């Protein structure tokens, strides 16, 4: 009887989780005076246990952060030009600046920022590298040691030019403290726009997913015979349109229960939200929306606590919006709803619990605005 009772309770709990209503969100504006807002990342910069927000805007010379919970504005670094991405690792921030889509005009400066005694005062900036079109910076534990490295994915090769951007595109990384460029691969070609860090094999080691003109690729690190080795595997080809409208633009990994899926925006700055699901050794492609205009960010997270991730997709063109997609198991389809209708032409979003209530919130940035969406 005890076993039967436990089974019934488990089935009841599963039914409740499957019937969990969609999460509702309340929007809060943190800033509305940005110039070229491009990336938002969450980090506890003052070590008070709350996640703060760094707002990177390519059209202004100051890298700024907003202190949770009052959202006071502070300057991390001044005198910067054409900032494009940053990442927080421990007590440091790595910043990519001097960016242009045209490689010959892009110095691709990579710098390390370090705080003084008061993180609210400007941090010290030290240049560590110059790699043309340095574009996406991410932190990854590639060997399972608990020590992260900084991955730097260039947008194009050093000789590439519009509109085709032909050429080999470098993917590199830096070991903190050493800060010397180490090559992962030059196998990707054309524009590499999206990067996602994931423990792909469940091994405790992070792998790297890239989204490019030639599709979605997985890079895995190995250390054999006292030497580093990276393997590259194509997961999917992306949009089948002719180059340079081919492939994929942004990538994220999500789960429906234990089943893994990939969410992508395709093609480069494209109109499609695409879901890939594993079927044997293949990844089946399904376009769930074709209405985006200049799609630019995709995230996944379980907002309602039912064990299933939703997809967050933002786009910069009219009508400037962020959409959420939730999988309806009964109808066997993804259902779209609007997070912010006309109030956020998102260049980037991040998922983070900002008010310490145990629920995942969303923060997004566009050309002028930084907003967070409180999960109620």
Coordinates of C-alpha atoms in Angstrom, one line a residue, residues 8-354:
X8 CA -0.2 8.0 -6.6
X9 CA 1.3 11.0 -4.9
X10 CA 4.1 11.1 -7.5
X11 CA 1.5 11.1 -10.3
X12 CA -0.5 13.8 -8.6
X13 CA 2.6 16.0 -8.2
X14 CA 3.5 15.4 -11.9
X15 CA 0.0 16.4 -12.9
X16 CA 0.2 19.6 -10.9
X17 CA 3.6 20.4 -12.4
X18 CA 2.2 19.8 -15.9
X19 CA -0.8 22.0 -15.2
X20 CA 1.3 24.9 -13.8
X21 CA 0.0 28.2 -15.2
X22 CA 2.4 30.4 -17.3
X23 CA 4.5 32.8 -15.2
X24 CA 3.4 36.4 -15.3
X25 CA 5.8 39.3 -15.4
X26 CA 5.9 42.9 -14.3
X27 CA 8.2 45.3 -16.2
X28 CA 10.5 47.7 -14.3
X29 CA 12.6 50.3 -16.2
X30 CA 16.1 50.7 -14.8
X31 CA 17.5 53.1 -17.4
X32 CA 16.1 54.9 -20.5
X33 CA 19.1 57.1 -21.5
X34 CA 21.5 54.5 -23.0
X35 CA 23.2 55.0 -26.4
X36 CA 23.4 51.9 -28.4
X37 CA 22.5 49.4 -25.6
X38 CA 23.9 46.0 -26.7
X39 CA 24.5 43.6 -23.8
X40 CA 23.3 43.1 -20.3
X41 CA 24.9 40.7 -17.9
X42 CA 24.3 39.9 -14.2
X43 CA 27.0 39.8 -11.6
X44 CA 27.3 40.5 -7.9
X45 CA 29.8 43.3 -8.2
X46 CA 29.7 44.6 -4.6
X47 CA 29.5 41.2 -3.0
X48 CA 26.3 41.8 -1.1
X49 CA 24.6 38.6 -2.3
X50 CA 22.4 40.4 -4.8
X51 CA 22.9 40.2 -8.6
X52 CA 23.6 43.6 -10.1
X53 CA 23.3 44.4 -13.8
X54 CA 26.1 45.6 -16.2
X55 CA 24.7 47.6 -19.1
X56 CA 27.1 47.7 -22.1
X57 CA 26.2 50.3 -24.7
X58 CA 28.3 50.5 -27.9
X59 CA 27.5 54.2 -28.5
X60 CA 28.8 55.6 -25.2
X61 CA 32.3 55.8 -23.7
X62 CA 31.4 54.5 -20.2
X63 CA 30.8 50.9 -19.2
X64 CA 28.2 51.2 -16.4
X65 CA 26.5 49.0 -13.8
X66 CA 23.4 49.3 -11.8
X67 CA 23.4 48.4 -8.1
X68 CA 20.6 46.1 -6.9
X69 CA 18.1 46.8 -5.3
X70 CA 18.0 50.6 -5.8
X71 CA 19.6 50.5 -9.2
X72 CA 22.0 53.3 -8.6
X73 CA 24.3 53.9 -11.6
X74 CA 28.1 53.4 -11.3
X75 CA 30.9 53.7 -13.8
X76 CA 33.1 50.6 -14.3
X77 CA 35.3 52.1 -17.0
X78 CA 35.5 55.4 -18.9
X79 CA 37.1 56.3 -22.2
X80 CA 36.0 53.2 -24.0
X81 CA 35.1 53.1 -27.7
X82 CA 32.6 50.8 -29.5
X83 CA 32.2 48.3 -26.7
X84 CA 30.6 45.1 -27.9
X85 CA 30.7 42.4 -25.1
X86 CA 32.0 41.7 -21.6
X87 CA 32.0 38.9 -19.1
X88 CA 32.4 38.8 -15.3
X89 CA 34.8 36.2 -13.8
X90 CA 35.4 36.2 -10.1
X91 CA 36.5 39.7 -9.2
X92 CA 37.4 40.8 -12.7
X93 CA 35.6 41.8 -15.9
X94 CA 36.9 41.1 -19.4
X95 CA 35.8 43.6 -22.0
X96 CA 35.8 43.6 -25.8
X97 CA 35.9 47.1 -27.5
X98 CA 37.0 48.9 -30.6
X99 CA 34.5 46.8 -32.6
X100 CA 33.3 47.1 -36.2
X101 CA 31.5 44.6 -38.5
X102 CA 34.3 45.5 -41.0
X103 CA 37.3 43.6 -39.8
X104 CA 39.8 46.1 -41.3
X105 CA 38.2 48.8 -39.1
X106 CA 38.0 46.6 -36.0
X107 CA 41.0 46.6 -33.6
X108 CA 39.2 44.1 -31.4
X109 CA 40.7 45.3 -28.1
X110 CA 40.3 42.8 -25.2
X111 CA 40.9 44.3 -21.7
X112 CA 40.7 43.1 -18.1
X113 CA 39.0 45.4 -15.5
X114 CA 39.9 45.1 -11.8
X115 CA 38.2 46.9 -8.9
X116 CA 39.9 48.9 -6.2
X117 CA 38.8 49.0 -2.6
X118 CA 35.4 50.3 -3.6
X119 CA 33.7 48.6 -6.6
X120 CA 31.5 51.7 -7.1
X121 CA 34.6 53.7 -8.2
X122 CA 36.0 53.2 -11.7
X123 CA 38.0 50.0 -12.2
X124 CA 41.6 49.7 -13.5
X125 CA 41.7 48.7 -17.2
X126 CA 44.5 46.6 -18.7
X127 CA 44.7 45.6 -22.4
X128 CA 45.6 42.0 -22.9
X129 CA 44.9 41.3 -26.6
X130 CA 43.9 42.6 -30.0
X131 CA 41.9 40.3 -32.2
X132 CA 39.9 41.9 -35.0
X133 CA 36.1 41.7 -34.6
X134 CA 36.3 40.3 -31.0
X135 CA 32.6 39.9 -30.5
X136 CA 31.4 37.4 -27.9
X137 CA 33.0 36.8 -24.6
X138 CA 31.9 33.9 -22.4
X139 CA 33.2 32.1 -19.3
X140 CA 33.6 28.3 -19.4
X141 CA 35.0 25.5 -17.3
X142 CA 36.5 23.5 -20.1
X143 CA 38.4 20.9 -18.1
X144 CA 36.0 20.4 -15.2
X145 CA 38.6 21.8 -12.7
X146 CA 36.3 24.6 -11.4
X147 CA 38.6 27.2 -12.9
X148 CA 37.0 29.1 -15.7
X149 CA 38.6 30.5 -18.9
X150 CA 37.3 33.3 -21.1
X151 CA 36.2 32.3 -24.6
X152 CA 36.5 35.0 -27.3
X153 CA 34.5 34.4 -30.5
X154 CA 35.3 36.8 -33.3
X155 CA 32.5 37.8 -35.6
X156 CA 34.5 37.3 -38.8
X157 CA 38.0 36.5 -40.1
X158 CA 40.6 39.3 -40.2
X159 CA 40.3 39.7 -44.0
X160 CA 36.5 39.3 -44.3
X161 CA 34.4 42.0 -45.8
X162 CA 30.7 42.6 -46.5
X163 CA 28.4 41.3 -47.8
X164 CA 29.7 37.8 -47.9
X165 CA 32.2 37.9 -45.0
X166 CA 34.2 35.0 -46.5
X167 CA 37.1 33.6 -44.5
X168 CA 38.1 31.5 -41.5
X169 CA 36.8 32.9 -38.2
X170 CA 38.9 32.5 -35.1
X171 CA 37.6 31.1 -31.8
X172 CA 40.1 31.5 -28.9
X173 CA 40.4 31.5 -25.1
X174 CA 42.4 33.1 -22.3
X175 CA 43.5 31.6 -19.0
X176 CA 42.9 34.2 -16.2
X177 CA 46.2 35.4 -14.8
X178 CA 48.1 34.3 -17.9
X179 CA 46.0 36.2 -20.4
X180 CA 47.7 34.8 -23.5
X181 CA 45.6 34.0 -26.5
X182 CA 45.1 30.2 -27.1
X183 CA 43.5 29.0 -30.3
X184 CA 40.4 26.7 -30.1
X185 CA 39.7 26.6 -33.8
X186 CA 39.8 28.5 -37.1
X187 CA 37.3 26.0 -38.7
X188 CA 34.2 28.2 -38.6
X189 CA 33.7 30.4 -41.7
X190 CA 31.7 33.5 -42.3
X191 CA 29.9 35.4 -39.5
X192 CA 29.9 33.7 -36.1
X193 CA 27.2 35.5 -34.2
X194 CA 26.0 33.3 -31.3
X195 CA 27.9 31.4 -28.6
X196 CA 26.4 29.2 -25.8
X197 CA 28.4 27.5 -23.0
X198 CA 27.0 24.1 -21.9
X199 CA 28.0 20.9 -20.2
X200 CA 27.0 19.0 -23.3
X201 CA 28.0 15.5 -22.1
X202 CA 27.1 15.8 -18.4
X203 CA 30.8 15.3 -17.7
X204 CA 31.3 18.4 -15.6
X205 CA 33.2 20.0 -18.4
X206 CA 31.8 22.9 -20.5
X207 CA 31.6 22.7 -24.2
X208 CA 31.0 25.6 -26.7
X209 CA 28.2 25.9 -29.1
X210 CA 28.6 28.4 -32.0
X211 CA 26.0 29.7 -34.4
X212 CA 27.3 30.8 -37.8
X213 CA 26.7 31.0 -41.5
X214 CA 27.6 27.3 -41.7
X215 CA 25.2 26.3 -38.9
X216 CA 25.5 25.2 -35.3
X217 CA 28.7 23.5 -34.1
X218 CA 29.9 22.0 -30.9
X219 CA 33.5 22.4 -29.7
X220 CA 34.8 20.0 -27.0
X221 CA 38.1 20.2 -25.1
X222 CA 40.3 17.2 -24.4
X223 CA 43.8 17.0 -22.9
X224 CA 45.7 13.9 -24.1
X225 CA 49.3 13.0 -24.1
X226 CA 50.3 16.3 -22.4
X227 CA 48.6 18.3 -25.2
X228 CA 45.3 20.2 -25.7
X229 CA 42.9 19.1 -28.4
X230 CA 39.6 20.5 -29.5
X231 CA 37.0 18.6 -31.6
X232 CA 34.4 20.3 -33.7
X233 CA 31.1 18.6 -34.5
X234 CA 28.3 20.0 -36.6
X235 CA 24.9 19.7 -34.8
X236 CA 22.8 21.3 -37.5
X237 CA 23.2 23.3 -40.8
X238 CA 20.6 26.0 -39.9
X239 CA 18.7 27.9 -42.5
X240 CA 19.2 26.4 -46.0
X241 CA 19.1 29.7 -47.8
X242 CA 22.1 30.6 -49.9
X243 CA 25.1 32.3 -48.3
X244 CA 25.1 34.9 -46.7
X245 CA 21.5 34.2 -45.6
X246 CA 22.4 30.7 -44.5
X247 CA 23.0 29.0 -41.1
X248 CA 22.2 30.3 -37.7
X249 CA 22.6 33.5 -35.6
X250 CA 21.9 32.8 -31.9
X251 CA 21.7 29.6 -29.9
X252 CA 20.6 28.4 -26.5
X253 CA 20.1 25.0 -24.8
X254 CA 16.8 24.1 -23.0
X255 CA 15.0 21.1 -21.6
X256 CA 11.5 19.8 -21.6
X257 CA 11.7 17.5 -18.6
X258 CA 14.9 15.5 -19.2
X259 CA 14.7 15.9 -23.0
X260 CA 17.2 18.5 -24.4
X261 CA 16.4 20.9 -27.2
X262 CA 18.2 23.8 -28.9
X263 CA 16.6 27.1 -29.5
X264 CA 18.0 29.4 -32.3
X265 CA 17.4 32.6 -34.2
X266 CA 18.0 32.0 -37.9
X267 CA 19.5 33.2 -40.2
X268 CA 21.9 36.0 -39.2
X269 CA 19.8 38.8 -37.5
X270 CA 16.9 36.7 -38.9
X271 CA 13.2 36.4 -38.6
X272 CA 12.9 32.8 -37.5
X273 CA 12.7 31.2 -34.0
X274 CA 13.8 27.6 -34.5
X275 CA 13.7 24.6 -32.2
X276 CA 15.9 21.5 -32.7
X277 CA 15.1 18.2 -31.0
X278 CA 17.2 15.1 -30.8
X279 CA 15.9 12.1 -32.8
X280 CA 18.5 9.4 -32.7
X281 CA 21.7 10.9 -34.0
X282 CA 20.0 13.7 -35.9
X283 CA 18.5 17.0 -34.7
X284 CA 15.1 17.7 -36.2
X285 CA 14.5 21.3 -37.1
X286 CA 11.2 23.1 -36.6
X287 CA 10.5 26.8 -37.2
X288 CA 8.0 27.9 -34.6
X289 CA 7.9 31.6 -35.5
X290 CA 8.8 33.7 -38.6
X291 CA 7.6 37.1 -37.4
X292 CA 10.8 38.5 -35.9
X293 CA 12.5 41.6 -37.4
X294 CA 16.3 41.7 -36.8
X295 CA 16.2 38.9 -34.2
X296 CA 19.1 39.2 -31.9
X297 CA 18.8 37.3 -28.6
X298 CA 17.6 33.9 -27.4
X299 CA 17.5 32.5 -23.9
X300 CA 15.8 29.5 -22.2
X301 CA 14.6 29.0 -18.6
X302 CA 11.9 27.4 -16.5
X303 CA 9.8 30.4 -15.3
X304 CA 6.8 28.5 -14.0
X305 CA 8.5 25.8 -12.1
X306 CA 7.0 22.9 -14.1
X307 CA 10.3 21.4 -15.2
X308 CA 10.0 22.7 -18.7
X309 CA 12.0 25.6 -20.2
X310 CA 10.4 28.4 -22.1
X311 CA 12.2 30.3 -24.9
X312 CA 12.9 34.0 -24.7
X313 CA 13.5 35.7 -28.1
X314 CA 14.0 39.4 -28.6
X315 CA 14.3 41.4 -31.8
X316 CA 15.4 45.0 -32.6
X317 CA 13.2 45.9 -35.5
X318 CA 9.6 47.1 -35.5
X319 CA 7.5 46.4 -33.6
X320 CA 10.3 46.1 -31.0
X321 CA 9.3 43.2 -28.8
X322 CA 10.3 40.2 -26.7
X323 CA 8.4 37.0 -27.1
X324 CA 8.1 34.0 -24.8
X325 CA 7.3 30.5 -26.2
X326 CA 5.9 27.7 -24.0
X327 CA 5.5 24.1 -25.1
X328 CA 2.0 22.8 -25.0
X329 CA 2.4 19.1 -24.6
X330 CA -1.3 18.3 -25.3
X331 CA -1.3 20.3 -28.6
X332 CA 2.3 19.3 -29.4
X333 CA 3.3 22.8 -30.3
X334 CA 5.0 25.9 -29.1
X335 CA 2.7 28.7 -28.0
X336 CA 3.8 32.3 -28.3
X337 CA 3.0 35.2 -25.9
X338 CA 4.3 38.7 -25.6
X339 CA 6.6 39.8 -22.8
X340 CA 6.9 43.4 -23.9
X341 CA 4.9 44.8 -26.8
X342 CA 6.7 47.7 -28.4
X343 CA 8.6 48.6 -25.2
X344 CA 11.8 46.7 -25.7
X345 CA 13.7 46.1 -29.0
X346 CA 16.0 43.7 -27.3
X347 CA 19.6 43.4 -28.4
X348 CA 20.2 41.0 -25.5
X349 CA 18.5 39.4 -22.5
X350 CA 19.7 37.5 -19.5
X351 CA 17.8 35.3 -17.0
X352 CA 18.5 35.9 -13.3
X353 CA 16.7 36.0 -10.0
X354 CA 17.0 39.7 -9.2

